[in-house]
Short mmCIF file of C-alpha atoms in Angstrom, two decimals:
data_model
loop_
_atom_site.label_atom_id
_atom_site.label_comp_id
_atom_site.label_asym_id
_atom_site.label_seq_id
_atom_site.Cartn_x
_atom_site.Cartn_y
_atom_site.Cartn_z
CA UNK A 1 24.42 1.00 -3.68
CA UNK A 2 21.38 -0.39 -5.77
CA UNK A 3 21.40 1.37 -9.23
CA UNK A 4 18.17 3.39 -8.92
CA UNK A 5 19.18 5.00 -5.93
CA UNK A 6 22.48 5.94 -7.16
CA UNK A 7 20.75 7.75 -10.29
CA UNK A 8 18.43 9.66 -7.73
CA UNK A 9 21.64 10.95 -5.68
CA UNK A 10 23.40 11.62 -8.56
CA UNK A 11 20.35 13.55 -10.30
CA UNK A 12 19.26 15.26 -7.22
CA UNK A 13 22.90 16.29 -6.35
CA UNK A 14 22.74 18.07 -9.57
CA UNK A 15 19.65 19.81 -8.74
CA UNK A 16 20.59 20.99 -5.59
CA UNK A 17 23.92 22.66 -6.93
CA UNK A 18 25.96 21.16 -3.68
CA UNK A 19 24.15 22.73 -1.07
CA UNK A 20 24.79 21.52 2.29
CA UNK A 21 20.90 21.03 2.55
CA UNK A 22 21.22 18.00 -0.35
CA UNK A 23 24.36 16.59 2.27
CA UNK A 24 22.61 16.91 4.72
CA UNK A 25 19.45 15.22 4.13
CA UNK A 26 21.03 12.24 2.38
CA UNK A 27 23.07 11.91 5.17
CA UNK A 28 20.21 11.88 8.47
CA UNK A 29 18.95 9.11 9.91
CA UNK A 30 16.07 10.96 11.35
CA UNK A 31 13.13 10.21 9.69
CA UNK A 32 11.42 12.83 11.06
CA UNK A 33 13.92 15.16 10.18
CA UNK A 34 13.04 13.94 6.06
CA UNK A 35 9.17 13.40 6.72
CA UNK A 36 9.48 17.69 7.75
CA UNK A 37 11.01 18.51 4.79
CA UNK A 38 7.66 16.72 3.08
CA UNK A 39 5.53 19.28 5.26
CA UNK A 40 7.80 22.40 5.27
CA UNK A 41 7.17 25.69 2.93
CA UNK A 42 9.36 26.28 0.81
CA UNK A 43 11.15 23.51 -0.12
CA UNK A 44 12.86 22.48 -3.51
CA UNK A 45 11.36 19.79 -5.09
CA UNK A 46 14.51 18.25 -5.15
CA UNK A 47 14.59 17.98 -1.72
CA UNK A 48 10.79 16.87 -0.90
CA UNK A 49 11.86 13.87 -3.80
CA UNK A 50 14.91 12.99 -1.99
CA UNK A 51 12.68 13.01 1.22
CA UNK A 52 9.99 10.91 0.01
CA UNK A 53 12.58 8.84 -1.72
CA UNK A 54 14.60 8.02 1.97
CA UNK A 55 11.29 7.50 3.83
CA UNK A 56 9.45 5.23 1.01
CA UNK A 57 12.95 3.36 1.47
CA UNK A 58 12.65 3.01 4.85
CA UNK A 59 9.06 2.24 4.94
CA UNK A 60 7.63 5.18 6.31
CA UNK A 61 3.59 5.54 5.31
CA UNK A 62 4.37 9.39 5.40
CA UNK A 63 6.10 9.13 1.92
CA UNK A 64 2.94 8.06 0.73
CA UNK A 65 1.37 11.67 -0.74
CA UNK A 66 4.48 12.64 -1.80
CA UNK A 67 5.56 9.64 -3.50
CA UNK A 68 1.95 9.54 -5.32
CA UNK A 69 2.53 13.09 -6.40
CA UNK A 70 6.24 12.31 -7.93
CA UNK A 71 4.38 9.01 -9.38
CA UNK A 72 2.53 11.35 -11.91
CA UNK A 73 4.90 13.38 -12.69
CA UNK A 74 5.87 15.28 -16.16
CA UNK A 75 9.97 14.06 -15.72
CA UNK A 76 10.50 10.54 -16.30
CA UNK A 77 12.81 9.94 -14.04
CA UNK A 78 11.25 11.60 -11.05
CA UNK A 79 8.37 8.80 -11.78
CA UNK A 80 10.62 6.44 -11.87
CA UNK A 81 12.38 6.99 -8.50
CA UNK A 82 8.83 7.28 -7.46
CA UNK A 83 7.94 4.07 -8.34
CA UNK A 84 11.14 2.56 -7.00
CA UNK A 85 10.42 3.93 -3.62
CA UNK A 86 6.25 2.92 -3.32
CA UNK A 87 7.30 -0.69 -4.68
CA UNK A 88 9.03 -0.70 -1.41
CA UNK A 89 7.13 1.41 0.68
CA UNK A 90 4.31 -1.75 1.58
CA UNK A 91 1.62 1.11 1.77
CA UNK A 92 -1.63 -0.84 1.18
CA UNK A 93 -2.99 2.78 -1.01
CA UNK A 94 -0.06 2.01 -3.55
CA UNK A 95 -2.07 -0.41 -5.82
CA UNK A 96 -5.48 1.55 -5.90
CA UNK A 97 -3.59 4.82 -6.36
CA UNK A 98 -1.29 3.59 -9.29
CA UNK A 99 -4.36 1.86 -10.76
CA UNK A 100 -6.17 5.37 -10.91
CA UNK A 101 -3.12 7.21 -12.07
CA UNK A 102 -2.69 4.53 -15.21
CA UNK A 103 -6.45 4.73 -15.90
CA UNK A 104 -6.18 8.52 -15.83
CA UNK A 105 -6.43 9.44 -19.81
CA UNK A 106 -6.31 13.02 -18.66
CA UNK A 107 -3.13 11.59 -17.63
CA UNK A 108 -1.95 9.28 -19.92
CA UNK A 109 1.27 10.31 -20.96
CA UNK A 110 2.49 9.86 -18.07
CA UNK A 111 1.17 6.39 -16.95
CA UNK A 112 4.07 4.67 -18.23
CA UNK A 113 5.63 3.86 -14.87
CA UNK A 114 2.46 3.25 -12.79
CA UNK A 115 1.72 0.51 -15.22
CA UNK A 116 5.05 -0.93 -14.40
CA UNK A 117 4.49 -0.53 -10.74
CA UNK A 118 1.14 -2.73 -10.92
CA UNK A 119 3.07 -5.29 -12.43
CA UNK A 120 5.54 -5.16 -9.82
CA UNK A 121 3.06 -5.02 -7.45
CA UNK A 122 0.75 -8.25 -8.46
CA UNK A 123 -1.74 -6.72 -6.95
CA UNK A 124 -6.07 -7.10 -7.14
CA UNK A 125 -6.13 -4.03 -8.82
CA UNK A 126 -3.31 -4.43 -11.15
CA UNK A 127 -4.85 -6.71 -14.03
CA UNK A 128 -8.25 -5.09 -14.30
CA UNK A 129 -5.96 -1.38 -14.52
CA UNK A 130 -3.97 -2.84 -17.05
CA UNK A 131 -6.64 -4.10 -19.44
CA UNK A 132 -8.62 -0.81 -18.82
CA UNK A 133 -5.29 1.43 -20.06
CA UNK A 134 -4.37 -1.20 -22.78
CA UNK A 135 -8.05 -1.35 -24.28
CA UNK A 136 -7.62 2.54 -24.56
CA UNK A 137 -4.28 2.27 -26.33
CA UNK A 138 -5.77 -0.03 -29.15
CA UNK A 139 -7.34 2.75 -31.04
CA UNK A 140 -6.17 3.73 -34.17
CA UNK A 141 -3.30 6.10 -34.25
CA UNK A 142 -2.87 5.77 -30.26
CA UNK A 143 0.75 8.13 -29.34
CA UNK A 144 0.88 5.99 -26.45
CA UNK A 145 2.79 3.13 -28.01
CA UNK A 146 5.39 2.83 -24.77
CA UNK A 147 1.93 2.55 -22.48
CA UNK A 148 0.48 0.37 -24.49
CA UNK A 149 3.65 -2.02 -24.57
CA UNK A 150 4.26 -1.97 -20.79
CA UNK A 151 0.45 -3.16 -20.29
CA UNK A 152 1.21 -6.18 -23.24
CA UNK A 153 4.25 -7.01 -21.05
CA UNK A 154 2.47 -6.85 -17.89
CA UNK A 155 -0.23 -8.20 -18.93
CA UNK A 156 1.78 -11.20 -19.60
CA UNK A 157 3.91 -11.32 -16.25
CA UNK A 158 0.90 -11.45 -14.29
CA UNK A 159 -0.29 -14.10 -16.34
CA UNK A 160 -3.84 -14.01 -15.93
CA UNK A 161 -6.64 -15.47 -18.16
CA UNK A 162 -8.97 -12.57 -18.17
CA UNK A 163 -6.12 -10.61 -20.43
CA UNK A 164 -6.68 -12.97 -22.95
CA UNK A 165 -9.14 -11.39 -25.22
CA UNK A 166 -7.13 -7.99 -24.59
CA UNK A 167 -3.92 -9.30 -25.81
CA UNK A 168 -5.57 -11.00 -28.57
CA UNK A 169 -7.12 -7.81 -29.99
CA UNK A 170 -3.27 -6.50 -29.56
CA UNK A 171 -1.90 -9.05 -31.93
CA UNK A 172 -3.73 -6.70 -34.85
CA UNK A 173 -1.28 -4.04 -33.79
CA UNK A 174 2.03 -4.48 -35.28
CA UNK A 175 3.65 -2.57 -32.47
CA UNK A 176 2.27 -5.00 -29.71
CA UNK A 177 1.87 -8.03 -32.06
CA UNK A 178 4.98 -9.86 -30.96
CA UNK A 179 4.95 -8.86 -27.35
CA UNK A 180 1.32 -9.79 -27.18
CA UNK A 181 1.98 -13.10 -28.78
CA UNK A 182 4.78 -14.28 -25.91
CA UNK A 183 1.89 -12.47 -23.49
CA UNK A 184 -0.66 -14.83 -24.54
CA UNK A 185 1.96 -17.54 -24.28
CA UNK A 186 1.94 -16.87 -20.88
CA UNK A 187 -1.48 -17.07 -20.05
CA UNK A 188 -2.39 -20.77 -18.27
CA UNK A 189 -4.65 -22.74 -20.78
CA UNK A 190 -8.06 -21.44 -21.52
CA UNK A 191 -11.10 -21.61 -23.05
#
């Protein structure tokens, strides 16, 4: 079992305080059966993440909403599995939706992970989002630190000469100064 689903289960076995319900729906093979519990009144969250989760897995578009929603969320690791699970999904939303989410500075405390998903995702959106969050984060006294970082590092995965004068401004920031040097190292030869 791959490591981020085996924190999910764990976490969301937790959460559901061993009801059969949890068993149950990590158990099914019915798709339908999870994309319900997505729909349905009254559900735990627990159980619409674990839902979402299955189907993203699986490759089910009806995870999509869902899986957006748990993208943006306050707890860290519900992002996380989030992320996990639209990285996989193959939903041709994922990009513009994460690239709204990390350009969100209503929202920026939580745009840790769908930075890290545009990276993952390599993706049309996913430079111009990055430098848009990253230029943000280079004001003085920024909180956003972790943010700012995961753009650097993306920044420099994806490799792409328009985030040069971006990650050059970052090397005045001693936080991002060494990860934005190896990010410019990155970069193909410019101009």
């Amino acid at each position: 079992m791959d490591e981020e689903v085996r924190a999910l289960t764990e976490r969301l076995r937790a959460e559901a305080g061993g009801t059969p319900v949890y068993d149950r729906l990590v158990a099914t093979a019915d798709q339908d059966e999870l994309a319900e519990v997505l729909t349905g009144p009254g559900q735990p969250l627990w159980a619409r993440e674990l839902a979402a989760f299955r189907l993203g897995l699986a490759g089910d578009r009806r995870a999509f909403e869902a899986l957006v929603l748990l993208l943006n969320h306050r707890d860290p690791p519900r992002c996380a599995s989030a992320a996990y699970a639209l990285a996989r999904l193959g939903d041709p939303r994922t990009a513009r939706a994460a690239a709204a989410l990390a350009t969100n500075e209503l929202r920026v405390a939580y745009a840790l992970h769908p930075v890290r998903l545009l990276t993952g995702l390599r993706a049309p959106e996913s430079v111009p989002a990055l430098i848009t969050t990253l230029k943000r984060r280079l004001r003085p006294h920024d909180p956003y630190r972790r943010v700012a970082l995961a753009c650097v590092e993306g920044l420099g995965a994806l490799g792409d000469p328009r985030a040069r004068p971006v990650l050059t401004e970052a090397l005045a920031h001693p936080a991002l100064a060494e990860a934005a040097a190896r990010a410019l190292r990155r970069l193909p030869p410019g101009e």
